[in-house]
Coordinates of C-alpha atoms and ligand atoms in Angstrom, one line a residue:
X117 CA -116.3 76.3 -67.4
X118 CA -116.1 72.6 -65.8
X119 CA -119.3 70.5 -64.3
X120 CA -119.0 68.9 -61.6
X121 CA -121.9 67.0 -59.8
X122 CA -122.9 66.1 -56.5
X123 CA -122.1 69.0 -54.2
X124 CA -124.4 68.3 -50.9
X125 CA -125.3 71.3 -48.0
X126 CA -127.2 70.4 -45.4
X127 CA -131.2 71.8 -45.4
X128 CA -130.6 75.6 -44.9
X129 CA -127.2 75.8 -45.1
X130 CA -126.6 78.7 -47.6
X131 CA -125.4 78.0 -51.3
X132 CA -122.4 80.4 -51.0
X133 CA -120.8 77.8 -49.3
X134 CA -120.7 76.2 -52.7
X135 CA -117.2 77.4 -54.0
X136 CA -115.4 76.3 -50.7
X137 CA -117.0 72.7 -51.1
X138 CA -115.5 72.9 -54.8
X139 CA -112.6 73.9 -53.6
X140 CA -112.0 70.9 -51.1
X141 CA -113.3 68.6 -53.7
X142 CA -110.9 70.0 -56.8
X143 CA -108.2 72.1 -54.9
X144 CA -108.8 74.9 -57.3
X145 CA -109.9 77.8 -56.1
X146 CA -113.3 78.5 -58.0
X147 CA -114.0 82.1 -60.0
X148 CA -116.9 81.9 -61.3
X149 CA -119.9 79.5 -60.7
X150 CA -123.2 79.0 -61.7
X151 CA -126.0 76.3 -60.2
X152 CA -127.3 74.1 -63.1
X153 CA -129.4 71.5 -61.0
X154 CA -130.6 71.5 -57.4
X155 CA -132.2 68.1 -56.2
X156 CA -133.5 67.2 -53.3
X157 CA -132.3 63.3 -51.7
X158 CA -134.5 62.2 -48.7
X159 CA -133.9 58.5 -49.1
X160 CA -132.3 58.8 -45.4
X161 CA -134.6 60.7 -43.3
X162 CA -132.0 61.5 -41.0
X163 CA -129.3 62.6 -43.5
X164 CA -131.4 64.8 -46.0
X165 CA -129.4 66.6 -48.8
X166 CA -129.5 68.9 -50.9
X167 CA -127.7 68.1 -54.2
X168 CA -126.3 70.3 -56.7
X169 CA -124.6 70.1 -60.2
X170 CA -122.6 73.4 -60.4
X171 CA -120.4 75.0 -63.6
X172 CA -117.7 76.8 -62.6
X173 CA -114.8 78.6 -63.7
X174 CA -111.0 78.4 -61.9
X175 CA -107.7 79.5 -63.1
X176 CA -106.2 76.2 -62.8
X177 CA -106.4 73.2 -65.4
X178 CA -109.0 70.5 -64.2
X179 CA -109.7 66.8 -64.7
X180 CA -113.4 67.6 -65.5
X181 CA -115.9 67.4 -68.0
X182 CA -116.5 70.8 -69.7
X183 CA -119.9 72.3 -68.9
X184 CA -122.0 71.9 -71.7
X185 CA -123.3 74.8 -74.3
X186 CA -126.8 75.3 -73.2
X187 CA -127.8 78.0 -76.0
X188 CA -130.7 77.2 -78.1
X189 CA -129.8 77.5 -82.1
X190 CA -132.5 78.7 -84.4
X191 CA -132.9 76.7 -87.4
X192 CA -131.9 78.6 -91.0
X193 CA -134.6 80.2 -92.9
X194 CA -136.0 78.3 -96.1
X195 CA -136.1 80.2 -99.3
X196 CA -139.8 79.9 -100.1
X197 CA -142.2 82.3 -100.1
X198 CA -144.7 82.3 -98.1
X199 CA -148.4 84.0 -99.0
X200 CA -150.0 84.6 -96.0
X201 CA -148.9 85.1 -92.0
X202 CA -148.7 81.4 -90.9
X203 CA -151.9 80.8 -88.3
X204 CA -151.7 79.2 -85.1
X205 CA -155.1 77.4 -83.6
X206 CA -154.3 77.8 -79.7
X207 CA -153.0 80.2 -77.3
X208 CA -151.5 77.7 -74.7
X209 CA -148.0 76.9 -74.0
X210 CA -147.5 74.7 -77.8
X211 CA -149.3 78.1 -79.8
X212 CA -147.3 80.7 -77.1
X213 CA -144.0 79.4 -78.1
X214 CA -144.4 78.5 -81.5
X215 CA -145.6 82.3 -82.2
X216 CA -143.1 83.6 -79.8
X217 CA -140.5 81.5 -82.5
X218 CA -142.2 82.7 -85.6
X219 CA -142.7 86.5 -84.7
X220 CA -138.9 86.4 -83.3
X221 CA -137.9 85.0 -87.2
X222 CA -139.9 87.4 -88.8
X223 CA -142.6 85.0 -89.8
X224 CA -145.3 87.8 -88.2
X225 CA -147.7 84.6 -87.4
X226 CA -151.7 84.9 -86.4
X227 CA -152.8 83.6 -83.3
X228 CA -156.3 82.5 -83.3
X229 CA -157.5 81.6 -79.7
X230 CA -160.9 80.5 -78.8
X231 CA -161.3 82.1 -75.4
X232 CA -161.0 85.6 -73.7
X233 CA -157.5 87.3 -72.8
X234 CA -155.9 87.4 -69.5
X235 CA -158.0 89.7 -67.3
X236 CA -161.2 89.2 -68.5
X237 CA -160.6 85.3 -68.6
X238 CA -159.6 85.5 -64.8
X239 CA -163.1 87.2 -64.6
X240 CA -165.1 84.5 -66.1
X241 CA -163.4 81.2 -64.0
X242 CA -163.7 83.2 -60.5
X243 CA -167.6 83.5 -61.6
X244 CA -167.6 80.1 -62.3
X245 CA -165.6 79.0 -59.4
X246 CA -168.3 81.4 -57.3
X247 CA -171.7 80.5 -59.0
X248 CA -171.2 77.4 -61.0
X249 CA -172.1 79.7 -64.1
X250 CA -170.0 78.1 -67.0
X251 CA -168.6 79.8 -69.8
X252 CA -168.0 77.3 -72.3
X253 CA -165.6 79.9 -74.5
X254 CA -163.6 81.5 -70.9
X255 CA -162.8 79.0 -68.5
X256 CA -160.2 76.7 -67.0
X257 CA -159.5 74.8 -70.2
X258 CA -160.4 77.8 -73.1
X259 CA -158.0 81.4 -72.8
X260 CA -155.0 83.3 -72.9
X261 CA -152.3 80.8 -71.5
X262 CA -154.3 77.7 -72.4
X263 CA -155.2 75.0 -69.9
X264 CA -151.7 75.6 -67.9
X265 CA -152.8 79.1 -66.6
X266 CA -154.7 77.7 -63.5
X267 CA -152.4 74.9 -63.0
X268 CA -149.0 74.5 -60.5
X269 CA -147.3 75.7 -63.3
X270 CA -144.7 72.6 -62.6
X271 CA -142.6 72.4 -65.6
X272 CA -141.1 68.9 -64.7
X273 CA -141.1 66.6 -67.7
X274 CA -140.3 62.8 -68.5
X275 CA -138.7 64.0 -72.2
X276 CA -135.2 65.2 -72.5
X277 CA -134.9 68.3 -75.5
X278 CA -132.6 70.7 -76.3
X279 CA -135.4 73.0 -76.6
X280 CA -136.1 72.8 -72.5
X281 CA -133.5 75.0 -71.1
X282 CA -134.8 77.7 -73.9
X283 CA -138.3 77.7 -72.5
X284 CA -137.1 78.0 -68.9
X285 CA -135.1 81.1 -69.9
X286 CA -137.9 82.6 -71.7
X287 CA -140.1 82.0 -68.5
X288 CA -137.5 84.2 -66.3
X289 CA -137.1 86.6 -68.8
X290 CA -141.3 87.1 -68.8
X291 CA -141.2 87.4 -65.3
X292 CA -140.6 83.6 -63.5
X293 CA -138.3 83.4 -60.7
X294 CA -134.7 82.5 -61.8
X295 CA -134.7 79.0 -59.8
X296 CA -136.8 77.5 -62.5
X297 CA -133.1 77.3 -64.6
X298 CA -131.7 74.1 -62.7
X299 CA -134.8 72.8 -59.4
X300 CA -135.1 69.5 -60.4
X301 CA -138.9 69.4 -60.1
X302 CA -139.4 73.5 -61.5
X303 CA -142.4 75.1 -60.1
X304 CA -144.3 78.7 -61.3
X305 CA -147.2 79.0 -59.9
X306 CA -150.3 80.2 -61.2
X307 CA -150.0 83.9 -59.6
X308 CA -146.6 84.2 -61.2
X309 CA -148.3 82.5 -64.6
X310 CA -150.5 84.7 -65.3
X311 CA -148.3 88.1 -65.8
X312 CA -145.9 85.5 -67.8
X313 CA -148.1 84.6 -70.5
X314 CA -149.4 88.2 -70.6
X315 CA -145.8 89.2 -70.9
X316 CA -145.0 86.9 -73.5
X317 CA -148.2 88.4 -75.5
X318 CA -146.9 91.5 -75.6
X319 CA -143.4 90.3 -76.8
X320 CA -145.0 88.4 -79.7
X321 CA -147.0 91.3 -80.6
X322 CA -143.7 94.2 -80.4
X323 CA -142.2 91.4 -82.7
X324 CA -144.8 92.0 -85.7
X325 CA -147.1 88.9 -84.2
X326 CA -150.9 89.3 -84.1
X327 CA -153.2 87.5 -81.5
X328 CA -157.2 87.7 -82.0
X329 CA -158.8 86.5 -79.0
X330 CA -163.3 85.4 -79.0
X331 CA -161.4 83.9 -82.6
X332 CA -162.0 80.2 -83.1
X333 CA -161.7 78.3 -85.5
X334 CA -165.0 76.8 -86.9
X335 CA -164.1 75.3 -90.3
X336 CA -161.1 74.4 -92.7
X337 CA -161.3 75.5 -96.3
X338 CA -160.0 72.5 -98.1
X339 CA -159.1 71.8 -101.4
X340 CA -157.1 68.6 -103.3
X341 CA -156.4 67.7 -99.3
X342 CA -154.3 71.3 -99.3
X343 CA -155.1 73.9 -96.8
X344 CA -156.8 77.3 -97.9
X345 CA -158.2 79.1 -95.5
X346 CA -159.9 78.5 -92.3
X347 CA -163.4 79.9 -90.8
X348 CA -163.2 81.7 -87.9
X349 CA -166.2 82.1 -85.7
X350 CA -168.1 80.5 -88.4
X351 CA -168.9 84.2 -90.4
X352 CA -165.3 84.8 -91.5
X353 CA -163.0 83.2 -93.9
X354 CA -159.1 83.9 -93.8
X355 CA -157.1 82.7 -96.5
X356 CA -154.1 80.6 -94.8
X357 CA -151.7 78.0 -96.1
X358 CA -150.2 77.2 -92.7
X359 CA -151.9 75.8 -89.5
X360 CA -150.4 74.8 -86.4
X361 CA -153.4 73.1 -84.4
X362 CA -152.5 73.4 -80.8
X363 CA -155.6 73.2 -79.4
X364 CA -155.2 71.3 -76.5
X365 CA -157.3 68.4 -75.3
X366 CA -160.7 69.9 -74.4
X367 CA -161.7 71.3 -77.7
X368 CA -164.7 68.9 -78.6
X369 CA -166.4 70.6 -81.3
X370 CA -163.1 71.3 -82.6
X371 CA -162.2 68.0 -82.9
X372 CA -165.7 66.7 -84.4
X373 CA -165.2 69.3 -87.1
X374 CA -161.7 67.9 -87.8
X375 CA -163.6 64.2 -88.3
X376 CA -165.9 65.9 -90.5
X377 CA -162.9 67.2 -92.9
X378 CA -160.9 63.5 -92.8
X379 CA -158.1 65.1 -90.7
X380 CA -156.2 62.1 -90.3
X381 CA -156.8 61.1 -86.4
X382 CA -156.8 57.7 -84.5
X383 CA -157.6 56.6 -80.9
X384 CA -155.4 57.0 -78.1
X385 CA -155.3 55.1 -74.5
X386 CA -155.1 57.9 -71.8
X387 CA -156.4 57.7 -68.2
X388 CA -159.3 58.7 -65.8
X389 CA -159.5 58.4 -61.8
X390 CA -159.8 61.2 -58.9
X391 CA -158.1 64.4 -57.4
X392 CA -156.5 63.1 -54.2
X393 CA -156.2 65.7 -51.2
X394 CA -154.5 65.2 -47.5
X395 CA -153.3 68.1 -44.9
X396 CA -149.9 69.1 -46.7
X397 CA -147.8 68.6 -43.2
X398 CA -148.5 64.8 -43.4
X399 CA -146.9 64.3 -46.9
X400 CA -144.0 66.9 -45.4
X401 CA -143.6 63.9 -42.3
X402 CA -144.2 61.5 -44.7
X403 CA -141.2 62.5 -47.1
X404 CA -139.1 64.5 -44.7
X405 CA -139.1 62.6 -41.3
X406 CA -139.5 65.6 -40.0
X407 CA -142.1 68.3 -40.6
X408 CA -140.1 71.4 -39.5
X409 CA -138.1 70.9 -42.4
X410 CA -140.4 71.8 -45.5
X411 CA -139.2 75.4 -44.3
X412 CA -136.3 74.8 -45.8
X413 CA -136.7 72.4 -48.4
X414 CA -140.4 73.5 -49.8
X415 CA -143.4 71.8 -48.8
X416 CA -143.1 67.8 -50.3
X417 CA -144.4 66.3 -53.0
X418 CA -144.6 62.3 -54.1
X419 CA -145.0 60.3 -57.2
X420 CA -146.6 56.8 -56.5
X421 CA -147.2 54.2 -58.8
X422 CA -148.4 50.6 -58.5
X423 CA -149.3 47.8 -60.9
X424 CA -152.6 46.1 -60.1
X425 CA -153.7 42.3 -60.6
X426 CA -155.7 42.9 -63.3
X427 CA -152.9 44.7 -65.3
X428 CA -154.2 48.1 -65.3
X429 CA -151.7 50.6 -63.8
X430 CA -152.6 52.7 -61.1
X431 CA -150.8 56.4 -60.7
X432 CA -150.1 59.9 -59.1
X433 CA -150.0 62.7 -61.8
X434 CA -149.6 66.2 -61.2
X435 CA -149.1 66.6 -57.5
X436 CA -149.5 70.0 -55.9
X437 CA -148.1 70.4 -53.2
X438 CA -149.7 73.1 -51.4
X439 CA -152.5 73.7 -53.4
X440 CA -156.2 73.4 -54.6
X441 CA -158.6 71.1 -55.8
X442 CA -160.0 73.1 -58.6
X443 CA -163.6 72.2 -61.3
X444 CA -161.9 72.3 -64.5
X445 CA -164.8 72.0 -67.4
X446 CA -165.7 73.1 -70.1
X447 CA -169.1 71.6 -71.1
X448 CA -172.2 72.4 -69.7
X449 CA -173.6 69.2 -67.1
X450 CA -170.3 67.7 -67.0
X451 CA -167.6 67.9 -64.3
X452 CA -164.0 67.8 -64.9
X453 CA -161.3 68.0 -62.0
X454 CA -158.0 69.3 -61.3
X455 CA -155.3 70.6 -59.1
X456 CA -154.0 74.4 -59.1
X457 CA -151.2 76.2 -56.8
X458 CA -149.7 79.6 -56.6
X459 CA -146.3 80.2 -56.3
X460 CA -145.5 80.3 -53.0
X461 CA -147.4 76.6 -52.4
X462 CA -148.0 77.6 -48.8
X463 CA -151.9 75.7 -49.0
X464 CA -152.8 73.6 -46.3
X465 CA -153.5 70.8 -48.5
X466 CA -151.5 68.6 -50.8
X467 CA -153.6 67.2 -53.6
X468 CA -153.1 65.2 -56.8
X469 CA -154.7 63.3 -59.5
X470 CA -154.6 59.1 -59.1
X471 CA -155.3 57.6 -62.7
X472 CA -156.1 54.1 -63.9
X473 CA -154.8 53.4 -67.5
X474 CA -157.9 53.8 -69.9
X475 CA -157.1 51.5 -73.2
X476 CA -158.4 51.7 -76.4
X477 CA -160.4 48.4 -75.9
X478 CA -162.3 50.2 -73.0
X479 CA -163.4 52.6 -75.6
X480 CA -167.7 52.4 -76.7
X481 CA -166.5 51.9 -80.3
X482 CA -163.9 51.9 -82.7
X483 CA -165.0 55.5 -84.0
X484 CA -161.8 58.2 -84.0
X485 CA -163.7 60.2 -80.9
X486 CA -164.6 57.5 -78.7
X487 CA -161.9 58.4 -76.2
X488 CA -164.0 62.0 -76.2
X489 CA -167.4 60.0 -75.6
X490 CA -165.8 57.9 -72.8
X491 CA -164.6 61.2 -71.1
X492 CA -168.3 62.4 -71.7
X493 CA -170.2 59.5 -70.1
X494 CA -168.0 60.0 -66.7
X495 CA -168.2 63.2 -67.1
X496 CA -171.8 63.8 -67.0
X497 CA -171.7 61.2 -64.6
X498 CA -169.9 63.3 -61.8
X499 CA -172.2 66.2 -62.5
X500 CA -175.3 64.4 -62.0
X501 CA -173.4 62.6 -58.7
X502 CA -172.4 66.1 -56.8
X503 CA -170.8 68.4 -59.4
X504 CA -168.0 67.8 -57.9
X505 CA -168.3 64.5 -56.2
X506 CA -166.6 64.3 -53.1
X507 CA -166.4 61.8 -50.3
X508 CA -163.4 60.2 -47.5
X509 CA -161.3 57.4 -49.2
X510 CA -163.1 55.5 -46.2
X511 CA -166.3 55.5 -47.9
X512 CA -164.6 54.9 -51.0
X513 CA -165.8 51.0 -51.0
X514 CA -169.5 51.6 -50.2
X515 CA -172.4 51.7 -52.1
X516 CA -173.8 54.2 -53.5
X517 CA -170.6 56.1 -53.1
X518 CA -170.9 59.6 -55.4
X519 CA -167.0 59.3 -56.1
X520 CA -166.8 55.5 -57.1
X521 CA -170.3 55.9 -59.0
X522 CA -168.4 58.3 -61.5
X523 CA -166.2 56.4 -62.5
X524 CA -165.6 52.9 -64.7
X525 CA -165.8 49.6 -62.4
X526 CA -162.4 49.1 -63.4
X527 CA -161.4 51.9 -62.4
X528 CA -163.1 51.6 -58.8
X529 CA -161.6 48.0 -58.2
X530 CA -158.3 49.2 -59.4
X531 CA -157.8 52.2 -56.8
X532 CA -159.3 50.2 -54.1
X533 CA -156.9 47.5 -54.8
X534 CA -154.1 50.2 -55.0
X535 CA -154.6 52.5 -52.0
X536 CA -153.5 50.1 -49.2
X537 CA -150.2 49.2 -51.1
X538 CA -149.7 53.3 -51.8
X539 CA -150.3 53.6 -48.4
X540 CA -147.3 51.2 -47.6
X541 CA -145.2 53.7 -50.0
X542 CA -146.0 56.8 -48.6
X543 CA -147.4 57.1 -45.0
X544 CA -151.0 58.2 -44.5
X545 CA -151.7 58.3 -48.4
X546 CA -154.4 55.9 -47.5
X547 CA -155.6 57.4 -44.2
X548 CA -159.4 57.3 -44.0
X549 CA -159.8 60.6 -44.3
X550 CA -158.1 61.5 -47.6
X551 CA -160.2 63.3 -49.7
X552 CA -161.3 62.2 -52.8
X553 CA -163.1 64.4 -56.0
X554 CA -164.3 63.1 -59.3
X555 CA -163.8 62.7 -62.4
X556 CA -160.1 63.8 -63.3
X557 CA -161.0 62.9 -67.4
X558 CA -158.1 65.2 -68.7
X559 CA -155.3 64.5 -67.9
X560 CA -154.3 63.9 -71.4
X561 CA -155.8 63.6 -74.8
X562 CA -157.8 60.4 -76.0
X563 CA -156.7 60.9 -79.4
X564 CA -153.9 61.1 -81.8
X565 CA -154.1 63.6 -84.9
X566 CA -151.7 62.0 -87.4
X567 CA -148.2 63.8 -89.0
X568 CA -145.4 63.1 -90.6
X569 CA -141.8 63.5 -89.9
X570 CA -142.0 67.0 -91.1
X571 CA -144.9 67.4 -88.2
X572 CA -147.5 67.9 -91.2
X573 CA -151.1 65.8 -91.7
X574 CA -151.8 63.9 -94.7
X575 CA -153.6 67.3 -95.2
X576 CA -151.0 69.8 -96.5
X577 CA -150.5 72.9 -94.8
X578 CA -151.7 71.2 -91.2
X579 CA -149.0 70.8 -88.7
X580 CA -150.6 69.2 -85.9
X581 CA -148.7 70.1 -82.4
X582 CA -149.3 69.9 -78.2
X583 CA -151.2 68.0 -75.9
X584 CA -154.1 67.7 -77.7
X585 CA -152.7 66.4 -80.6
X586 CA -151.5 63.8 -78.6
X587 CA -147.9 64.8 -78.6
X588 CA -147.5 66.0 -75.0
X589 CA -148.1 65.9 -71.7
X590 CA -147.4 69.0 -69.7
X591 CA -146.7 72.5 -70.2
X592 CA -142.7 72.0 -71.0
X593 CA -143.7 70.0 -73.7
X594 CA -146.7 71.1 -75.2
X595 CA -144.0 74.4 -75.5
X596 CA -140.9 72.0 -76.7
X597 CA -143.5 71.1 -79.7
X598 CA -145.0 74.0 -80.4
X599 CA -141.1 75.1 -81.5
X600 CA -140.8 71.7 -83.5
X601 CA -143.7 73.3 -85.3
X602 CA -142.7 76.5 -86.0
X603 CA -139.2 74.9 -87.1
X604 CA -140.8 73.1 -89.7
X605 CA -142.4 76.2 -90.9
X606 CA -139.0 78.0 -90.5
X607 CA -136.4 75.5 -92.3
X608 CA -138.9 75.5 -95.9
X609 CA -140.0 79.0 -95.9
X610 CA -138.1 82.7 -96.0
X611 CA -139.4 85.0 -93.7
X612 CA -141.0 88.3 -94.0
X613 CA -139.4 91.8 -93.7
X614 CA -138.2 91.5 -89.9
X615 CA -139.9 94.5 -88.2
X616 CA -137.3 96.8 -86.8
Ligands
FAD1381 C1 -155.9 72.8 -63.8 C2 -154.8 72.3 -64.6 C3 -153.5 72.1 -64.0 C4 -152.4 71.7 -64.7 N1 -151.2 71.6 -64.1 C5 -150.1 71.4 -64.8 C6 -148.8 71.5 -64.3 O1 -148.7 71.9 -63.1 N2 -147.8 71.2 -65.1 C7 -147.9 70.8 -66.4 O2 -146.9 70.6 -67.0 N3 -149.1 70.7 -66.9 C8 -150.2 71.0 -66.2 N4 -151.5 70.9 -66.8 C9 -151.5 70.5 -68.2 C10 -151.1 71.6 -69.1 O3 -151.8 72.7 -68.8 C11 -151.3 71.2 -70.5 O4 -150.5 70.0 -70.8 C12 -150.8 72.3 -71.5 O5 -151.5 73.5 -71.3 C13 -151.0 71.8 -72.9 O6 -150.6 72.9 -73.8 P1 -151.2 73.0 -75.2 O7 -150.8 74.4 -75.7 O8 -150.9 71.9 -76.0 O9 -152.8 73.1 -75.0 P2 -153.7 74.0 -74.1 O10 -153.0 74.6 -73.0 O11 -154.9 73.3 -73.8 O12 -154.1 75.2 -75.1 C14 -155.0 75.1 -76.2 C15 -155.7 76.4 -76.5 O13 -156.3 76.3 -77.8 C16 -157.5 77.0 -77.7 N5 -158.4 76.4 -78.8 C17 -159.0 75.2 -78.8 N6 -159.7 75.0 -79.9 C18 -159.6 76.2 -80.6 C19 -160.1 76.6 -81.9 N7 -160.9 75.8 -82.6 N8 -159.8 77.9 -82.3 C20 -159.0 78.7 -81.6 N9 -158.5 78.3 -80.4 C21 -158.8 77.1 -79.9 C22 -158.0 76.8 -76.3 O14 -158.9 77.8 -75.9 C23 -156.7 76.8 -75.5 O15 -156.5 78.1 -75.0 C24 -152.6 71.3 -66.1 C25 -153.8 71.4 -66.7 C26 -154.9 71.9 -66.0 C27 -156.3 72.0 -66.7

C-alpha cells in the first residue's frame, strides 16, 4: 500500500470520488484504498475542504511513501510467577484497557471499581440530574466507564502513541462507528459510550477477567514499602502484589488515604474557570461562513487560547459541539461542571469549558492535597452561589455576580481580560448573552502520584496510571496508559493458563 496526502472534495461531494482524484494525481489506477485521516480546512470560508490522507493499493510501481504498519504488538511475557490476579483500582478508560490487555494475555486481572455498573449507574445520575439527590458512590465522576461515560466521548489528543490507533479499533470493534479510525477530531458520543464500555466488560470477563463493582478500595496492606493486599470496602482484605491505581481525579478520600500510607505524591498546577454555552448555529457561521454547511461538515467546534497580562493563560478545553452543560460532582455541597453530547451532536447549543492556569503557588499550602482543597473551596463556593451558578457573560463584570463570586480573583480578571480578544478570534464568542456556569474544577488532576520508568511507586507493587495520577488528560490517554501499565506487568511476569 502507498500514502498519499492531501486529497480535497468539496463539502458533500462523495468520498468514492477518491480513487479518480488519485488517479489524476499518480496516473495509476487505484485497487484498493482505505481513508486514514479526514480533516476539515476552513481557513478560506469561501473554499472549504475537506482533506484526506488515503492508503491505497495500484498495480503499478509508485514514487510514494509506503503506508505505514498500523498493528499494535504485544509485548513478550516475563518469566515470573505471579501469586495473585493483578488488581486494578478504576473502571475508566486507564483500568478498561489495561484489563482488557491483561485478561487478553492471560493475566485474568481484578477490577475493583468504586461505583455501580452501567444500568444502574445511568439510574443514579438521571436522579441526580432530576432532584439534585447526590450519590456520592454512582454519579458523573464514580462508575462503570469512569468519568468519560457522560462526556462527548471526543478522543482527540495532543500525545502521539503507537498505542492510539489500537484503542480506536477496539472502540469500533465494541460498537463505535468506524469513522473514529482516521476524523481528525474523533467523536463517540455518550449514547454510543455507554453500550461500548458495557461491551468491553463483557469481553474482559469471556477472557477470564473479573470486575466487582460497590468494590473500593479503602486501605493498602503495606509492609517493608511492598504491597500486600488491599481493603476493599473497608471489611475485606485481598491479598494482592500488583496495583494499577487508575482512579481518576475525583477520588478524594482515595487520595487522602494514599497521604496517609506515604504513597509518594506531589502538587500539580492544573486549571479552574467556567462551562461556556452559545446557540450552536453561531459557532457553525462563525467557523464555516456559512451556516448551511454544518450539514455536511458536522456542526463546528473551536479551540481558543490567549495569553493575558498578568501571565496566566486563558483557554477552551473540551468543546462540545452540540451538546449539554451537565453538574458533574461528586461531593455533597459542592458543584462541579461539565459538558456532555451524544453521538449525533445535533443540540442546539455549543458549550465548552474556558480555564485560567492554576499554579502551584496559588495553592493554600505546600501540603501534597492542596490542589484538592483549592478545588474544594470553589467548589463549595458555587454550591452556596446557585448550585450551578449561572449568569450572561454581560453580567460577568458586576458585583455580586454568582458566576465570578465562585471563582479565584485571578481567575475573574483573567477571563474578563480574555473574552473581548476571544471574541476578535471567533465571532460572537463574546456576545452578551453567552452563557456562563461555574465552577469547571476538574478538568484535570491537581496532583502527581510519583513512578518510575517502570511506571511503579517508590512503593513496590503500585503502578500508578491515568488522569488522576497525573499522567493524562482525556479518554485516549488515560487508555494509552492504562496499557503502559499493564505492559509493565506483562514484560516481568508469565501469565496464567490462558482460558480457552
Ligand atoms: C462530563 C465529562 C466530560 C468529559 N468529556 C471528555 C471528552 O469528550 N473527551 C475526553 O478525552 N475526555 C473527556 N473527559 C475526561 C475523561 O473522562 C477523563 O480524562 C478520563 O475518563 C480519565 O480516565 P481514567 O481512567 O484515568 O479515570 P476515570 O475515568 O476518572 O476513572 C476512574 C475510576 O476509578 C474509580 N475509583 C476511584 N477511586 C476508587 C477506589 N478507591 N476504588 C475503586 N475504584 C475507584 C472511579 O469510580 C472511576 O470510575 C470528560 C470528563 C467528564 C467528567
Amino acid at each position: 500500500m502507498y500514502r498519499i496526502h492531501q486529497i480535497k472534495l468539496k463539502p458533500g461531494e462523495p468520498k468514492e470520488r477518491i480513487p479518480a482524484i488519485i488517479k489524476k494525481k499518480t496516473g495509476a489506477a487505484v485497487r484498493e484504498w482505505i481513508i486514514r485521516r479526514e480533516s476539515i480546512d476552513a481557513r478560506d470560508k469561501k473554499n472549504i475542504r475537506l482533506v484526506y490522507t488515503v492508503d491505497f493499493s495500484s498495480d503499478k510501481t509508485l514514487k510514494l511513501a509506503a503506508a505505514p504498519d498500523l498493528s499494535y504488538r504485544p509485548v513478550a511475557p516475563g518469566k515470573e510467577p505471579l501469586k495473585h490476579r493483578p488488581i486494578i483500582a478504576g473502571f475508566g478508560p486507564c483500568g478498561i484497557f489495561a484489563a482488557l490487555l491483561l485478561s487478553q494475555q492471560g493475566y485474568r486481572p481484578l477490577v475493583l471499581e468504586r461505583g455501580r455498573a452501567m444500568e444502574q449507574r445511568i439510574q443514579d445520575v438521571q436522579k441526580f440530574w432530576r432532584t439534585g439527590q447526590l450519590d456520592e458512590e454512582s454519579n458523573v465522576q464514580f462508575g462503570e466507564g469512569g468519568a468519560g461515560t457522560f462526556s462527548d466521548g471526543k478522543l482527540t489528543t495532543g500525545i502521539r502513541d503507537p498505542r492510539i490507533f489500537h484503542i480506536l479499533e477496539t472502540f469500533v470493534s465494541a460498537g463505535a462507528e468506524a469513522d473514529i479510525l482516521y476524523k481528525h477530531k474523533p467523536h463517540i458520543g455518550t449514547d454510543l459510550l455507554r453500550t461500548i464500555v458495557v461491551n468491553l466488560r463483557q469481553r474482559i470477563t469471556q477472557l477470564g477477567g473479573k470486575i466487582a463493582f460497590e468494590s473500593k478500595i479503602t486501605d493498602l496492606i503495606l509492609e517493608d514499602g511492598t504491597l500486600q493486599g488491599v481493603e476493599v470496602n473497608g471489611d475485606t482484605i485481598l491479598p494482592a502484589d500488583h496495583l494499577i491505581l487508575a482512579l481518576g481525579h475525583s477520588s478524594r478520600d482515595t487520595l487522602r488515604m494514599l497521604k496517609q500510607r506515604n504513597v509518594p505524591m506531589e502538587q500539580k498546577p492544573f486549571s479552574i474557570g467556567v462551562r461556556i454555552q452559545h446557540p450552536q448555529v453561531w459557532i457553525d457561521k462563525a467557523q464555516y461562513g456559512d451556516e448551511k454547511l454544518a450539514a455536511h461538515l458536522g456542526p463546528a467546534d473551536y479551540k481558543l487560547s490567549y495569553h493575558c497580562e498578568n501571565g496566566r493563560g486563558v483557554y477552551t478545553f473540551c468543546m462540545c459541539p452540540g451538546g449539554q452543560v451537565i453538574m458533574a460532582s461528586s461531593g455533597q455541597g459542592m458543584t462541579v461542571t461539565n459538558g456532555m453530547s451524544f453521538h449525533a451532536r445535533n443540540g442546539e447549543f455549543a458549550n465548552s469549558a474556558l480555564l485560567v492556569d492554576v499554579r502551584t503557588s496559588d495553592f493554600p499550602s505546600e501540603d501534597v492535597l492542596a490542589g484538592v482543597d483549592f478545588q474544594e473551596q470553589y467548589e463549595r463556593k458555587a454550591f452556596l452561589n446557585g448550585n450551578p451558578p449561572q449568569a450572561a457573560w454581560e453580567s460577568f463584570g458586576e458585583p455580586g455576580n454568582a458566576v465570578a463570586d465562585s471563582l479565584p480573583d485571578f481567575a475573574v480578571k483573567s477571563i474578563r481580560e480574555a473574552m473581548p480578544h476571544l471574541g476578535k478570534k471567533l465571532q460572537r464568542f463574546d456576545d452578551p448573552k453567552a452563557l456562563l456556569t461555574a465552577v469547571e474544577s476538574r478538568s484535570s488532576s491537581p496532583l502527581r502520584i510519583l513512578r518510575d520508568e517502570k511506571m511503579e511507586s517508590g512503593i513496590k507493587g503500585i503502578y500508578p496510571a491515568g488522569e488522576g495520577a497525573g499522567y493524562a488528560g482525556g479518554i485516549t490517554s488515560a487508555a494509552v496508559d492504562g496499557m503502559k501499565a499493564a505492559e509493565e506487568i506483562i514484560k516481568r511476569f508469565r501469565p496464567f493458563e490462558k482460558i480457552k
